[in-house]
Amino acid sequence: GAGVSQSPSNKVTEKGKDVELRCDPISGHTALYWYRQSLGQGLEFLIYFQGNSAPDKSGLPSDRFSAERTGGSVSTLTIQRTQQEDSAVYLCASSSQGMDEKLFFGSGTQLSVL
Amino acid sequence: SQQGEEDPQALSIQEGENATMNCSYKTSINNLQWYRQNSGRGLVHLILIRSNEREKHSGRLRVTLDTSKKSSSLLITASRAADTASYFCATSRGMRFGAGTRLTVKP
């Protein structure tokens, strides 16, 4: 696609529910990143994919968080049993190669856990 | 830490003035990148400087890199109200970002 696409743009859920966030990277980009940004804060790294594998998932905050990438393209970030502290903007970015190249960001998913 | 750390946290200037923000890091790097974020959503890449470069220009942006001090600076010259945004640095070691510098340019 022309850019990194994230869906949904906004998600409101109840505490305890599971949510899935989707990221569609730029076609041909092999590297994909997920970040989380709480209001007024910096970007918190969650996970990095190279192709379908995740050589760095050290940023996932708990075992309620998981992510996968299929076909070297679309990635989904799943949060199980959501908590209020999970409320944040979740940003996805992709780049054409590995960790050395510039990132293209999506517009993010605003997650609100009530 | 692999991430870049920006300072100051916030900067407020008048239109036409120059804005300088800094980034420090702790590990060896291949490159360092600066990004801008408007309204809390996606970041936009501004400039990439490689470890063998000391200075790079792009329009009104000037970036310097001092690998001996593990620091970089971003200078925005002749600032405009439209430059109001948060600015972040990230190093090639893990693409971690700091808390950013919130720049406000007053008309």
Coordinates of C-alpha atoms in Angstrom, one line a residue:
Chain A
G1 CA 0.0 0.0 0.0
A2 CA 0.9 3.6 -0.1
G3 CA 1.5 3.9 3.5
V4 CA 1.4 2.0 6.8
S5 CA -2.2 1.3 7.7
Q6 CA -3.5 0.6 11.2
S7 CA -7.0 -0.5 12.2
P8 CA -9.1 0.3 14.0
S9 CA -8.3 4.0 14.4
N10 CA -10.0 4.0 17.7
K11 CA -11.1 1.2 20.0
V12 CA -13.1 1.4 23.2
T13 CA -13.3 -1.8 25.2
E14 CA -14.3 -2.9 28.7
K15 CA -11.8 -4.0 31.2
G16 CA -11.1 -7.7 30.9
K17 CA -12.0 -8.0 27.2
D18 CA -9.4 -9.1 24.6
V19 CA -8.5 -6.7 21.7
E20 CA -6.7 -7.2 18.4
L21 CA -4.9 -4.3 16.7
R22 CA -3.9 -4.6 13.1
C23 CA -1.0 -3.2 11.1
D24 CA -0.6 -3.4 7.4
P25 CA 2.9 -2.2 6.5
I26 CA 4.2 -0.7 3.3
S27 CA 4.4 -3.5 0.6
G28 CA 7.8 -5.0 0.6
H29 CA 8.9 -3.7 3.9
T30 CA 10.5 -6.6 5.9
A31 CA 10.9 -4.9 9.2
L32 CA 7.9 -4.0 11.4
Y33 CA 7.8 -2.4 14.9
W34 CA 5.1 -1.9 17.5
Y35 CA 5.2 0.9 20.0
R36 CA 2.9 2.2 22.7
Q37 CA 2.5 5.8 23.7
S38 CA 0.7 6.9 26.7
L39 CA -0.7 10.5 26.8
G40 CA 2.1 13.0 26.8
Q41 CA 4.8 10.4 27.0
G42 CA 7.5 9.0 24.7
L43 CA 7.3 5.9 22.6
E44 CA 7.6 2.6 24.4
F45 CA 9.1 -0.1 22.2
L46 CA 7.1 -3.3 22.3
I47 CA 8.3 -5.7 19.6
Y48 CA 10.3 -5.9 16.4
F49 CA 9.7 -8.3 13.5
Q50 CA 12.0 -9.1 10.7
G51 CA 9.9 -11.0 8.2
N52 CA 7.7 -13.3 10.2
S53 CA 10.1 -13.8 13.1
A54 CA 10.4 -11.6 16.2
P55 CA 14.1 -11.3 17.1
D56 CA 13.3 -8.7 19.7
K57 CA 10.1 -8.9 21.8
S58 CA 11.7 -7.6 25.0
G59 CA 9.3 -4.6 25.2
L60 CA 6.1 -6.6 25.6
P61 CA 5.0 -5.6 29.1
S62 CA 3.3 -8.8 30.2
D63 CA 2.2 -12.2 29.0
R64 CA -1.2 -10.6 28.2
F65 CA 0.5 -9.0 25.2
S66 CA 1.3 -11.0 22.1
A67 CA 2.0 -10.2 18.4
E68 CA 2.3 -12.2 15.2
R69 CA 3.1 -11.5 11.6
T70 CA 2.1 -13.6 8.7
G71 CA 3.3 -13.8 5.2
G72 CA 5.9 -11.2 6.0
S73 CA 3.2 -8.6 5.8
V74 CA 0.2 -7.9 8.1
S75 CA 0.8 -8.0 11.9
T76 CA -1.6 -8.2 14.7
L77 CA -1.0 -7.1 18.3
T78 CA -3.3 -8.9 20.8
I79 CA -4.0 -7.7 24.3
Q80 CA -5.8 -10.2 26.5
R81 CA -7.8 -9.3 29.6
T82 CA -7.3 -5.6 29.0
Q83 CA -6.6 -3.4 31.9
Q84 CA -7.1 0.4 32.3
E85 CA -3.4 1.0 32.2
D86 CA -3.3 -0.5 28.7
S87 CA -5.1 2.6 27.5
A88 CA -2.7 4.3 25.0
V89 CA -2.0 4.9 21.4
Y90 CA -0.5 1.9 19.7
L91 CA 1.8 2.8 16.8
C92 CA 3.1 0.5 14.1
A93 CA 6.1 1.3 11.8
S94 CA 7.8 -0.5 9.0
S95 CA 11.1 -0.1 7.2
S96 CA 12.5 -1.6 4.0
Q97 CA 15.3 -3.5 5.6
G98 CA 16.6 -4.1 9.1
M99 CA 17.1 -1.8 12.0
D100 CA 19.3 0.7 10.2
E101 CA 16.7 2.3 7.9
K102 CA 14.1 5.0 8.5
L103 CA 10.7 4.1 9.8
F104 CA 7.4 4.8 8.2
F105 CA 4.7 5.1 10.8
G106 CA 1.0 4.5 10.7
S107 CA -1.5 6.8 12.4
G108 CA -1.9 4.6 15.3
T109 CA -4.8 3.0 17.2
Q110 CA -6.2 4.9 20.2
L111 CA -7.1 2.2 22.7
S112 CA -9.4 3.2 25.6
V113 CA -10.1 0.6 28.3
L114 CA -13.1 1.5 30.5
Chain B
S1 CA 20.1 1.8 27.5
Q2 CA 19.7 1.6 23.7
Q3 CA 17.3 4.5 23.5
G4 CA 18.0 8.1 22.7
E5 CA 17.3 10.7 25.3
E6 CA 16.2 14.1 24.2
D7 CA 16.5 17.4 26.0
P8 CA 15.1 19.8 26.9
Q9 CA 11.8 18.2 27.6
A10 CA 10.1 21.4 26.4
L11 CA 11.1 24.4 24.4
S12 CA 9.1 27.6 23.7
I13 CA 10.4 30.2 21.2
Q14 CA 9.1 33.0 19.0
E15 CA 8.6 32.5 15.3
G16 CA 11.8 33.3 13.4
E17 CA 14.1 32.2 16.2
N18 CA 16.2 29.0 16.0
A19 CA 15.4 25.9 18.0
T20 CA 18.1 23.5 19.2
M21 CA 17.3 20.2 20.8
N22 CA 19.7 17.5 21.9
C23 CA 19.9 13.7 22.0
S24 CA 22.2 11.5 24.0
Y25 CA 22.7 7.8 23.8
K26 CA 24.8 5.1 25.4
T27 CA 25.7 2.4 22.9
S28 CA 27.6 2.4 19.6
I29 CA 25.4 3.1 16.6
N30 CA 25.3 2.8 12.8
N31 CA 23.0 5.8 12.5
L32 CA 20.8 8.2 14.4
Q33 CA 17.5 9.5 13.2
W34 CA 15.2 12.4 14.1
Y35 CA 11.4 12.3 13.9
R36 CA 8.6 14.7 14.4
Q37 CA 5.2 14.0 15.8
N38 CA 2.2 16.2 15.5
S39 CA -0.9 15.7 17.6
G40 CA 0.1 12.5 19.2
R41 CA -0.2 10.2 16.3
G42 CA 2.2 8.8 13.7
L43 CA 5.8 10.1 13.6
V44 CA 7.4 11.5 10.5
H45 CA 11.0 10.9 9.6
L46 CA 13.0 14.1 9.3
I47 CA 16.7 13.1 8.8
L48 CA 19.1 10.3 9.2
I49 CA 22.8 10.8 10.0
R50 CA 25.3 7.9 9.8
S51 CA 28.0 7.3 12.3
N52 CA 30.7 8.4 9.9
E53 CA 29.0 11.7 9.3
R54 CA 29.4 14.7 11.5
E55 CA 26.8 17.1 10.1
K56 CA 23.9 16.9 7.7
H57 CA 21.5 19.5 6.4
S58 CA 18.0 19.2 5.0
G59 CA 16.2 22.5 4.3
R60 CA 15.9 24.4 7.6
L61 CA 17.2 21.4 9.5
R62 CA 20.8 20.9 10.6
V63 CA 21.8 17.8 12.5
T64 CA 25.2 17.1 14.1
L65 CA 26.6 13.9 15.5
D66 CA 29.4 13.5 17.9
T67 CA 30.1 9.8 18.4
S68 CA 32.8 10.5 20.9
K69 CA 30.3 12.2 23.2
K70 CA 27.4 9.9 22.1
S71 CA 25.3 12.9 21.3
S72 CA 23.4 14.6 18.5
S73 CA 21.7 17.9 18.1
L74 CA 18.9 19.1 15.8
L75 CA 18.8 22.7 14.9
I76 CA 15.7 24.2 13.2
T77 CA 16.4 27.6 11.8
A78 CA 14.0 30.4 11.2
S79 CA 11.2 28.5 13.0
R80 CA 7.6 28.7 12.0
A81 CA 4.4 28.1 14.0
A82 CA 4.0 25.0 11.9
D83 CA 7.1 23.6 13.5
T84 CA 5.2 23.2 16.7
A85 CA 5.4 19.5 17.4
S86 CA 7.3 16.9 19.5
Y87 CA 10.7 15.8 18.2
F88 CA 12.3 12.4 18.9
C89 CA 15.6 10.8 18.2
A90 CA 16.2 7.1 17.8
T91 CA 19.4 5.1 17.2
S92 CA 19.9 2.2 14.9
R93 CA 20.5 0.0 18.0
G94 CA 17.0 -1.1 18.5
M95 CA 15.1 1.9 17.2
R96 CA 14.2 3.0 20.7
F97 CA 12.8 6.5 21.3
G98 CA 13.1 8.8 24.2
A99 CA 10.5 11.0 25.8
G100 CA 11.0 13.7 23.1
T101 CA 11.3 17.5 23.1
R102 CA 8.0 19.4 22.9
L103 CA 8.6 22.5 20.8
T104 CA 6.2 25.4 20.8
V105 CA 6.7 28.2 18.3
K106 CA 4.7 31.2 19.0
P107 CA 3.5 33.4 16.1

